[in-house]
Amino acid sequence: MKSYLALFTAFIVGLLTACQSTQSDLVSSPDGRITVAYTSNDNGSVDLKIIYSGETGDSSVFEVNDIALLTSDSTILSLKKVSGINYMSEDYNMLSGKRLHCTNEANELVFTLTDRSGVDQNVIVRVYNDGLAFRYELPDGGDVCGESATFNMNGSNTRWLQSFEQSYEGFFKPYTDGINSLMDKTSPFDTNVDSLGVHFGFPSLFEFKNGSFALLTEADVHHHNSAASLWNDGQLLYRVAAQENVGKVEAGWKSPWRVAIVGSLSDVVESTLVTDVCEPSRLTDTDWVKPGVASWIYWAYNHGSNDFQIVKQYVDMAYELHLPYVLIDAEWDEMSNGGNVDDAINYATEKGVKTLLWYNSTTAWLKEWGAPGPFYRLNKPEDREKEFSWLEEKGVAGIKVDFFETDKESTMNYCVDILESAAKHHLVVNFHGATLPRGWQRTYPNLVSTEAVYGAEWYNNGPVLTPRAAAHNATLPFTRGVVGSMDYTPCTFTDSQNPHITTDAHELALTVLFESAVMHLADRPSAYLSQPEEVKGFLTNLPTVWDETHLVSGYPAKSVVMARRNGETWYVAGINGLDEIQDVDTDLSALNVLGNNVTLYQDGESSWDITNIETLPATMTLKPRGGFIAVIK
């Protein structure tokens, strides 16, 4: 029935478009679940009203108002034409992410606006089965001064928002009332408020009264663009604003996509819309991109990478657990105590472990400010080529680049340049202290992870994470984890400078709940090598890419249970975000989970409770801040 509704809607919209109607017209997603009513304003901008057909029936969800690109002469615009509906269907493969084989469908409309000088701009709107995306295009070039698009989320009753921070390292705090009245003064970051309002970063999650959700974010940031964020000007109006205006652009310039994933909570978590709207892979050969698990030194030994003997311990750990990678972090260019970085790379190579090396981007935190090095090796194309050639010659598998400066155009260009240059030398890339994932992992599959998260390394920096970690961890799969690989550096069984109070099973579950093509285990070698054989075997066999991903149950900050499949093996993981015992729904009957050999890892009275059973129960009781993992074969 819904497919017929979509066809009928498309037919009606085509007739209305042909008549150049200025009344509210409709376009639906191909499956009919999302309908968008569109109108043109007197100033030429476009308004969209999103209606979602969920389990509780049709309901207006939110609006996007005043969609138009601001150019040097766009104070007066008019709607020139609206295209017919263009049906789009795409089928592509990924090397990482929540699923390897991705498909999606959309109906696309193009609104052509013209300014008083006769310069055209296109507003491209796509209605997908799981959301909405729009972007701008200047067919003949022009002078980009901003945009006027504003998300009107007045229908929402709860919002999970992160105050903007250039590293995207903050908590997603819930708001159920006026924004300003509920600012969390215990946040590790000051609330970012100025004359423009309250500043929030992507992604932002909104719940509506009909039980539906929308997650706002951005995708496909390429050369000649800065990244964008949200300014809340009051009354739950969220204006989209780029970090900086890009100025004059050539013909054919396109902005990034503004993306709203719409549907149930499981629709949001399972969506691949961020990569769906991005350009296909630019790499012709990707056989050398190898996902896997890495041992990582920084969490336990902040300056450990300048000590050859400590580095050897992490190589040995990777060797004993059969992990493919070891990450040698900052200050490796100062390594001493019996060897240098060449010795460390050779030692790892002899053990069959691939090396990843850390670099300072040298754009934000600099040497004169006390930052660690190495410095100034990647900024200039000729220096980057020299460095990457040396890494390839040494057999280094990839790089971690840290401390990027803001989301401005020069930084976005720099990130893309690093990805392209690294690919020429068969190097995978992990961005830290960097912008949020915006779909680059599709266009450049050698991007294996990005930080942009308040992760486990914050146990090093202060006491804030300790009491909040469980709720924070149970929020991330619904927010940050939706948009791309997340280098949280999980699974810490011991304590760093500040303790953790999540259970061991909770920590182990994070390796499945948090997707990252290269998963960095943060704890010290003794913490892993002293675990029961079953836990060590789990880490040895841990996959970091997934054929499919499903949300089984959960709600932000309370709990989350997810099921991921790798080949014929299912991994079901869940955590309790509360400080009290909680029953969680683990019913897999809606999924085609085959197999009657279940290894269940959960919290015992004092340590692990590891059992082999035939079927995972439909409900499990988790300890306060506890968790579980079930491996089903």
XYZ file of C-alpha atoms in Angstrom:
633
model
C 0.000 0.000 0.000
C 2.786 2.431 0.907
C 4.511 1.888 -2.439
C 1.276 2.853 -4.230
C 0.995 5.904 -1.987
C 4.531 6.959 -2.919
C 3.781 6.600 -6.650
C 0.532 8.537 -6.316
C 2.291 11.283 -4.371
C 5.020 11.475 -7.011
C 2.381 11.805 -9.740
C 0.557 14.595 -7.927
C 3.785 16.425 -7.164
C 4.755 16.224 -10.831
C 1.478 17.866 -11.862
C 1.810 20.557 -9.229
C 5.403 21.245 -10.187
C 4.481 21.600 -13.835
C 2.003 24.306 -12.848
C 4.673 26.091 -10.746
C 2.333 26.063 -7.764
C 3.383 28.069 -4.730
C 1.020 26.135 -2.464
C 2.273 23.395 -0.186
C 3.279 20.423 -2.335
C 4.373 16.955 -1.261
C 7.193 14.526 -1.915
C 7.577 11.209 -0.105
C 10.331 8.731 0.508
C 10.191 5.737 -1.840
C 8.744 3.529 0.915
C 6.155 6.165 1.843
C 7.099 6.410 5.524
C 8.418 9.971 5.309
C 6.480 12.739 3.595
C 7.809 16.255 3.096
C 5.529 19.205 2.410
C 7.379 22.044 0.704
C 6.536 25.673 0.109
C 8.325 28.722 -1.214
C 8.516 31.887 0.863
C 8.172 35.465 -0.363
C 11.954 35.853 -0.088
C 12.490 32.848 -2.355
C 13.716 30.468 0.347
C 12.239 26.990 0.779
C 10.349 25.584 3.782
C 10.052 21.868 4.461
C 7.655 20.138 6.867
C 8.574 16.539 7.689
C 5.836 14.014 8.481
C 6.708 10.513 9.649
C 4.389 7.490 9.479
C 5.420 5.486 12.513
C 3.824 2.819 14.667
C 1.540 5.391 16.284
C 0.381 6.831 12.977
C 1.250 9.928 10.982
C 2.665 12.840 12.893
C 4.379 16.073 12.028
C 7.934 15.776 13.298
C 9.816 18.993 12.542
C 10.345 21.717 9.978
C 13.288 23.173 8.110
C 12.664 26.824 7.356
C 14.270 29.448 5.136
C 16.487 27.068 3.173
C 18.634 29.266 0.950
C 22.276 30.017 0.360
C 23.362 33.547 1.217
C 25.501 35.081 -1.492
C 26.795 38.592 -2.011
C 23.574 39.605 -3.780
C 20.952 37.311 -2.255
C 19.004 39.724 -0.075
C 16.140 39.286 -2.527
C 15.546 35.842 -4.043
C 12.749 34.290 -6.022
C 11.843 30.701 -6.862
C 12.640 30.184 -10.524
C 11.593 26.551 -10.920
C 11.151 23.208 -9.204
C 12.366 20.081 -10.953
C 10.405 16.920 -11.402
C 11.004 14.090 -8.947
C 14.124 12.082 -9.638
C 14.093 8.581 -8.130
C 17.502 7.458 -6.871
C 18.674 4.025 -5.774
C 22.179 3.115 -4.684
C 23.928 -0.116 -3.789
C 27.532 0.003 -2.592
C 30.061 -1.758 -0.379
C 32.050 -0.415 2.550
C 35.270 -1.638 4.148
C 34.079 -0.576 7.610
C 31.046 0.775 9.395
C 27.825 -0.674 10.757
C 27.304 -2.771 7.621
C 29.500 -3.716 4.688
C 26.751 -3.801 2.039
C 24.669 -0.619 1.981
C 21.533 0.252 0.026
C 19.164 3.177 0.082
C 16.524 4.888 -2.027
C 15.467 8.503 -2.322
C 13.248 10.879 -4.231
C 15.065 14.070 -5.194
C 13.802 17.563 -5.971
C 15.888 20.526 -7.109
C 14.677 24.049 -6.326
C 16.310 26.727 -8.467
C 16.383 30.146 -6.843
C 17.617 33.302 -8.505
C 18.806 36.566 -6.942
C 18.140 40.097 -8.153
C 21.274 39.967 -10.330
C 20.025 36.868 -12.116
C 22.514 34.482 -10.443
C 21.030 31.031 -9.853
C 21.469 28.679 -6.921
C 20.123 25.158 -6.577
C 18.719 23.703 -3.374
C 18.908 19.922 -3.774
C 16.505 18.027 -1.480
C 16.428 14.258 -1.115
C 13.852 12.298 0.862
C 15.330 8.921 1.775
C 13.615 5.972 3.398
C 15.395 6.859 6.621
C 15.616 10.614 6.484
C 16.145 13.868 4.679
C 19.214 15.523 3.160
C 19.686 18.850 1.420
C 22.604 20.787 -0.015
C 23.317 23.876 -2.114
C 24.875 24.220 -5.546
C 26.096 27.270 -7.470
C 26.013 26.244 -11.156
C 27.886 29.378 -12.250
C 29.904 30.028 -9.099
C 29.567 33.019 -6.832
C 30.414 34.465 -3.437
C 29.239 32.250 -0.538
C 28.374 34.276 2.570
C 26.414 31.698 4.583
C 22.974 30.147 4.645
C 19.648 30.842 6.329
C 18.364 27.280 6.928
C 16.921 26.727 10.406
C 15.612 23.510 11.961
C 12.417 24.162 13.896
C 12.310 21.408 16.533
C 9.422 22.787 18.608
C 7.690 19.413 18.427
C 10.498 17.695 20.347
C 10.175 16.804 24.009
C 13.733 15.600 24.721
C 16.998 16.586 23.075
C 20.504 15.165 23.511
C 22.936 17.933 22.628
C 26.667 18.501 22.949
C 27.970 22.006 23.507
C 30.255 22.795 20.610
C 33.930 22.036 21.210
C 36.387 21.904 18.353
C 37.476 18.382 19.364
C 33.856 17.186 19.780
C 34.837 15.817 23.190
C 31.890 16.482 25.459
C 28.831 14.849 26.988
C 25.501 14.612 25.188
C 23.286 16.221 27.787
C 19.504 15.715 27.832
C 17.251 18.756 27.723
C 13.514 18.556 28.305
C 12.732 22.229 28.784
C 14.198 25.575 27.837
C 17.796 25.271 26.707
C 19.291 27.939 28.919
C 17.551 26.794 32.093
C 19.004 23.302 31.881
C 22.622 24.027 31.004
C 24.774 21.555 32.911
C 27.208 23.593 34.987
C 29.182 20.483 35.967
C 30.240 19.918 32.372
C 34.001 19.722 31.808
C 33.544 22.442 29.215
C 32.134 25.904 29.686
C 28.793 26.474 28.038
C 29.464 28.222 24.745
C 27.125 31.202 24.736
C 27.551 34.532 22.993
C 25.448 37.092 21.179
C 24.466 34.520 18.556
C 22.927 32.151 21.075
C 23.894 28.697 22.303
C 26.315 26.743 20.130
C 25.907 22.984 19.627
C 27.861 20.493 17.578
C 26.677 17.660 15.380
C 25.207 15.123 15.819
C 22.148 16.266 17.752
C 19.377 13.817 18.694
C 15.720 14.861 19.113
C 12.776 12.804 20.395
C 9.202 13.718 19.478
C 5.885 13.200 21.171
C 4.840 10.429 18.789
C 7.886 8.352 19.774
C 9.869 9.123 16.649
C 13.405 10.540 16.567
C 15.540 12.739 14.355
C 19.323 12.968 14.388
C 20.809 16.064 12.758
C 24.306 15.995 11.307
C 26.343 16.811 8.213
C 28.038 14.784 5.471
C 30.361 14.988 2.475
C 32.554 17.926 3.453
C 35.059 18.324 0.645
C 37.522 20.924 -0.614
C 36.381 24.560 -0.519
C 34.052 24.027 2.442
C 34.248 24.437 6.170
C 32.222 22.208 8.482
C 28.991 23.432 10.067
C 27.286 23.328 13.458
C 24.072 24.541 15.094
C 23.235 27.819 16.787
C 20.160 27.823 19.011
C 18.583 31.258 18.846
C 15.750 30.374 21.202
C 12.374 28.656 20.956
C 14.063 25.447 19.824
C 15.166 26.929 16.517
C 18.553 25.598 15.388
C 20.253 27.598 12.661
C 22.895 25.907 10.517
C 26.140 27.875 10.331
C 29.447 26.933 8.744
C 32.628 27.581 10.706
C 33.543 30.243 8.173
C 32.274 31.592 4.876
C 34.192 30.137 1.969
C 33.899 33.294 -0.176
C 34.238 33.141 -3.926
C 33.804 29.706 -5.502
C 33.948 28.403 -9.041
C 31.102 27.068 -11.167
C 29.656 23.807 -9.929
C 30.512 24.389 -6.251
C 28.449 22.307 -3.820
C 28.018 22.569 -0.079
C 28.095 19.589 2.291
C 24.805 17.791 2.894
C 22.687 18.783 5.872
C 21.319 15.441 7.084
C 18.355 14.483 9.269
C 17.976 10.778 10.015
C 14.291 10.197 10.848
C 12.365 7.264 12.292
C 12.356 5.001 15.292
C 15.371 4.831 17.564
C 16.488 1.654 15.788
C 16.110 3.418 12.412
C 18.497 6.114 13.634
C 21.075 3.725 15.087
C 21.099 1.429 12.051
C 21.063 4.150 9.378
C 23.885 4.557 6.859
C 22.538 7.853 5.536
C 25.765 9.706 6.366
C 27.739 7.585 3.904
C 24.796 7.154 1.508
C 25.012 10.816 0.486
C 28.815 10.850 0.154
C 30.917 10.382 -2.932
C 31.924 6.803 -3.787
C 35.404 5.559 -2.998
C 38.181 7.327 -4.851
C 40.587 4.460 -4.183
C 40.877 1.891 -6.938
C 42.872 -0.566 -4.814
C 41.875 -1.181 -1.201
C 43.224 -4.687 -0.595
C 45.876 -3.186 1.679
C 43.303 -1.621 4.050
C 43.171 -4.189 6.850
C 40.823 -3.572 9.809
C 41.820 -5.072 13.144
C 42.673 -4.551 16.807
C 45.654 -2.551 18.094
C 47.471 -2.339 21.397
C 47.820 1.277 22.540
C 50.271 2.750 24.997
C 49.077 6.245 25.918
C 46.262 5.492 28.380
C 48.487 3.713 30.878
C 51.801 5.413 30.054
C 51.305 8.998 28.883
C 54.902 9.318 27.715
C 55.488 5.630 27.112
C 56.169 5.927 23.405
C 59.517 7.609 24.069
C 60.640 4.510 26.013
C 61.762 1.596 23.836
C 61.341 -0.947 26.617
C 57.714 0.009 27.277
C 56.931 0.008 23.561
C 58.283 -3.539 23.373
C 55.753 -4.592 26.046
C 52.886 -3.458 23.813
C 54.379 -5.216 20.811
C 54.647 -8.361 22.903
C 51.038 -7.992 24.018
C 49.889 -7.707 20.398
C 51.983 -10.750 19.543
C 50.616 -12.870 22.413
C 46.984 -11.938 21.691
C 47.483 -12.203 17.910
C 46.477 -8.572 17.363
C 47.528 -7.168 13.983
C 48.587 -3.691 15.178
C 50.532 -1.720 17.749
C 50.127 2.058 17.922
C 53.255 3.965 18.958
C 51.948 7.292 20.184
C 53.429 10.762 20.656
C 57.141 11.468 21.202
C 58.349 8.416 19.296
C 60.854 10.730 17.630
C 62.485 11.087 21.066
C 62.555 7.365 21.848
C 65.440 6.120 23.991
C 66.172 3.504 26.691
C 67.804 0.923 24.486
C 66.402 1.733 21.067
C 64.825 4.264 18.721
C 61.755 4.210 16.494
C 63.566 2.225 13.783
C 64.377 -0.429 16.359
C 60.763 -0.453 17.552
C 59.404 -0.866 14.017
C 61.896 -3.648 13.329
C 61.021 -5.367 16.609
C 57.318 -5.298 15.741
C 57.983 -6.522 12.215
C 59.957 -9.481 13.552
C 56.958 -10.356 15.731
C 54.555 -10.074 12.799
C 52.876 -6.960 14.242
C 52.140 -3.937 12.035
C 53.072 -0.498 13.348
C 50.966 2.660 13.456
C 52.709 5.984 14.243
C 51.335 9.194 15.820
C 51.829 12.687 14.366
C 51.021 16.194 15.535
C 49.043 17.952 12.787
C 50.938 21.128 13.800
C 47.882 23.322 13.330
C 46.458 23.705 16.856
C 48.561 22.614 19.850
C 52.148 23.540 19.007
C 55.630 22.853 20.362
C 55.953 26.293 21.931
C 52.792 25.557 23.921
C 54.137 22.302 25.310
C 52.608 19.923 22.794
C 54.307 16.603 21.975
C 55.833 15.870 18.573
C 56.847 14.998 15.944
C 56.021 18.349 14.333
C 55.810 19.887 10.840
C 56.161 16.615 8.932
C 52.763 16.585 7.224
C 51.802 20.213 6.608
C 53.526 20.847 3.275
C 52.853 18.487 0.346
C 56.559 17.898 -0.268
C 57.223 17.121 3.427
C 54.180 14.865 3.589
C 55.339 12.968 0.504
C 58.800 12.508 2.018
C 57.394 11.272 5.329
C 54.862 8.907 3.798
C 57.495 7.457 1.455
C 59.690 6.747 4.485
C 56.788 5.101 6.325
C 55.948 2.911 3.346
C 59.580 1.903 2.963
C 59.746 0.970 6.664
C 56.593 -1.134 6.397
C 54.536 1.106 8.693
C 50.831 0.403 8.175
C 49.287 3.721 9.115
C 49.240 6.987 11.000
C 47.316 8.699 13.784
C 47.166 12.481 13.312
C 46.187 14.641 16.295
C 45.338 18.200 17.396
C 43.607 19.766 14.399
C 42.618 23.414 14.360
C 38.865 24.026 14.244
C 36.496 23.115 11.420
C 37.516 25.846 9.013
C 38.082 25.299 5.303
C 41.869 25.020 5.533
C 41.549 22.227 8.104
C 39.019 20.307 6.024
C 41.311 20.632 2.990
C 44.245 19.441 5.092
C 42.377 16.354 6.288
C 41.370 15.402 2.739
C 44.931 15.994 1.521
C 46.274 13.679 4.237
C 43.799 10.950 3.283
C 44.653 11.193 -0.405
C 48.408 11.309 0.163
C 48.318 8.462 2.676
C 46.363 6.275 0.271
C 49.106 6.639 -2.358
C 51.517 5.074 0.134
C 49.142 2.404 1.461
C 48.709 4.022 4.873
C 45.531 3.824 6.949
C 44.585 6.972 8.866
C 43.158 7.664 12.316
C 42.172 11.283 13.022
C 42.359 12.510 16.640
C 41.488 15.882 18.106
C 39.657 16.290 14.822
C 36.275 17.020 13.366
C 33.314 14.657 13.547
C 33.073 11.900 10.897
C 31.121 13.233 7.962
C 31.210 10.259 5.610
C 34.840 10.390 4.522
C 35.164 6.679 5.328
C 33.205 5.922 2.150
C 35.155 8.233 -0.156
C 38.487 7.363 1.473
C 38.232 3.845 2.920
C 41.728 4.188 4.404
C 40.144 6.362 7.114
C 39.769 3.656 9.752
C 38.723 5.705 12.779
C 38.176 9.172 14.204
C 38.175 10.300 17.808
C 35.699 13.213 18.150
C 34.380 11.650 21.352
C 34.743 12.054 25.100
C 36.511 8.713 25.427
C 38.441 6.604 27.900
C 41.549 8.789 27.720
C 39.634 11.299 29.862
C 40.260 9.041 32.854
C 43.740 10.560 32.539
C 42.589 14.139 32.662
C 40.338 14.477 35.695
C 37.608 12.900 37.853
C 34.664 13.957 35.675
C 34.259 10.774 33.616
C 34.285 8.285 36.502
C 30.704 8.779 37.789
C 29.305 9.568 34.334
C 30.930 6.884 32.221
C 28.117 4.311 32.344
C 25.389 6.758 31.285
C 27.718 8.387 28.753
C 28.611 5.012 27.244
C 24.913 4.147 26.998
C 24.256 7.431 25.152
C 26.997 7.229 22.526
C 25.414 4.448 20.371
C 22.404 6.736 19.864
C 24.427 9.878 19.117
C 28.115 9.957 18.188
C 28.238 6.286 17.238
C 25.565 6.745 14.572
C 27.702 8.866 12.245
C 30.952 6.899 11.886
C 33.863 4.967 13.367
C 34.636 6.116 16.895
C 38.059 5.751 18.505
C 36.892 5.736 22.116
C 39.842 3.448 23.116
C 37.617 1.089 25.133
C 37.955 -1.933 27.389
C 39.979 -0.723 30.373
C 39.970 -3.278 33.174
C 42.347 -1.403 35.495
C 42.557 2.250 36.512
C 44.446 5.111 34.956
C 45.073 8.363 36.864
C 41.391 8.330 37.811
C 39.382 5.192 38.595
C 36.537 3.681 36.642
C 33.481 2.131 38.303
C 32.014 0.300 35.312
C 32.284 -3.493 35.507
C 34.630 -5.669 33.481
C 31.727 -7.028 31.412
C 30.598 -3.457 30.717
C 34.086 -2.619 29.480
C 34.333 -5.699 27.273
C 30.918 -4.941 25.757
C 32.189 -1.566 24.524
C 34.406 -3.314 21.964
C 31.220 -4.389 20.164
C 28.935 -1.463 20.950
C 31.493 1.064 19.661
C 32.396 0.582 15.996
C 35.944 1.327 14.855
C 37.718 -0.312 11.934
C 40.913 -0.285 13.980
C 39.939 -0.830 17.612
C 42.549 0.409 20.100
C 42.695 -1.468 23.392
C 43.729 1.136 25.929
C 44.800 -0.757 29.055
C 48.270 -1.962 30.051
C 49.440 -5.361 28.754
C 49.217 -7.053 32.164
C 45.516 -6.143 32.384
C 44.723 -8.204 29.289
C 47.230 -11.016 29.663
C 45.970 -11.764 33.193
C 42.380 -12.277 32.011
C 40.800 -15.752 31.769
C 41.631 -17.650 28.613
C 38.086 -17.134 27.345
C 38.429 -13.342 27.560
C 41.830 -13.385 25.889
C 40.373 -15.588 23.170
C 37.526 -13.132 22.707
C 39.990 -10.270 22.146
C 42.057 -12.369 19.749
C 39.018 -13.142 17.610
C 37.313 -9.754 17.949
C 36.157 -8.486 14.531
C 36.161 -4.757 13.854
C 33.928 -4.741 10.779
C 30.327 -5.892 10.597
C 28.059 -7.357 7.952
C 25.030 -5.955 9.708
C 24.088 -4.043 12.833
C 20.812 -3.960 14.775
C 19.569 -2.165 17.854
C 17.853 -4.734 20.066
C 16.750 -2.405 22.854
C 17.724 0.644 24.841
C 17.296 4.337 25.483
C 19.969 7.043 25.792
C 21.804 7.059 29.137
C 19.754 4.131 30.461
C 20.828 1.025 28.532
C 21.709 -0.282 25.102
C 21.720 -3.765 23.584
C 23.045 -4.205 20.051
C 23.529 -7.205 17.779
C 26.234 -7.217 15.121
C 27.050 -9.981 12.656
C 30.468 -10.813 11.261
C 30.246 -13.662 8.761
C 28.202 -16.402 10.420
C 28.933 -15.244 13.977
C 26.718 -12.871 15.935
C 27.970 -10.628 18.714
C 25.295 -9.332 21.077
C 26.456 -6.739 23.599
C 24.651 -4.722 26.231
C 25.415 -2.294 29.028
C 23.553 -0.766 31.953
C 23.894 3.019 32.108
C 22.317 3.257 35.547
C 23.717 3.041 39.071
C 21.153 0.380 39.937
C 20.260 -3.136 38.826
C 18.322 -3.132 35.568
C 16.558 -5.713 33.411
C 17.274 -5.245 29.710
C 15.481 -6.655 26.676
C 17.704 -9.137 24.824
C 15.014 -10.725 22.653
C 16.493 -11.632 19.258
C 13.326 -13.125 17.768
C 12.985 -10.267 15.276
C 16.425 -11.077 13.838
C 17.495 -14.053 11.792
C 20.072 -15.168 14.345
C 21.080 -18.738 13.638
C 23.205 -20.913 15.892
C 22.802 -22.723 19.182
C 26.325 -22.341 20.528
C 26.297 -19.274 22.763
C 29.254 -18.125 24.860
C 27.977 -15.643 27.429
C 30.361 -13.239 29.161
C 28.798 -11.473 32.125
C 29.567 -10.152 35.588
C 29.815 -12.730 38.347
C 29.783 -12.183 42.078
C 33.415 -11.138 42.241
C 34.804 -11.597 38.730
C 33.735 -13.118 35.416
C 30.818 -15.463 34.878
C 31.481 -17.173 31.532
C 29.085 -19.904 30.443
C 28.116 -21.866 27.339
C 24.380 -22.042 26.670
C 22.131 -22.896 23.742
C 19.935 -19.784 23.615
C 20.321 -16.236 24.837
C 17.468 -15.421 27.246
C 14.956 -12.789 26.158
C 15.682 -10.678 29.252
C 18.859 -10.251 31.257
C 19.495 -8.631 34.631
C 22.558 -6.404 34.629
C 24.476 -5.139 37.612
C 24.731 -1.401 38.234
C 26.976 -0.061 35.456
C 27.323 -3.673 34.290
C 27.169 -5.397 30.946
C 27.398 -8.597 28.928
C 28.495 -10.041 25.611
C 27.085 -13.102 23.886
C 28.947 -14.716 20.992
C 26.563 -16.863 18.954
C 27.833 -19.402 16.440
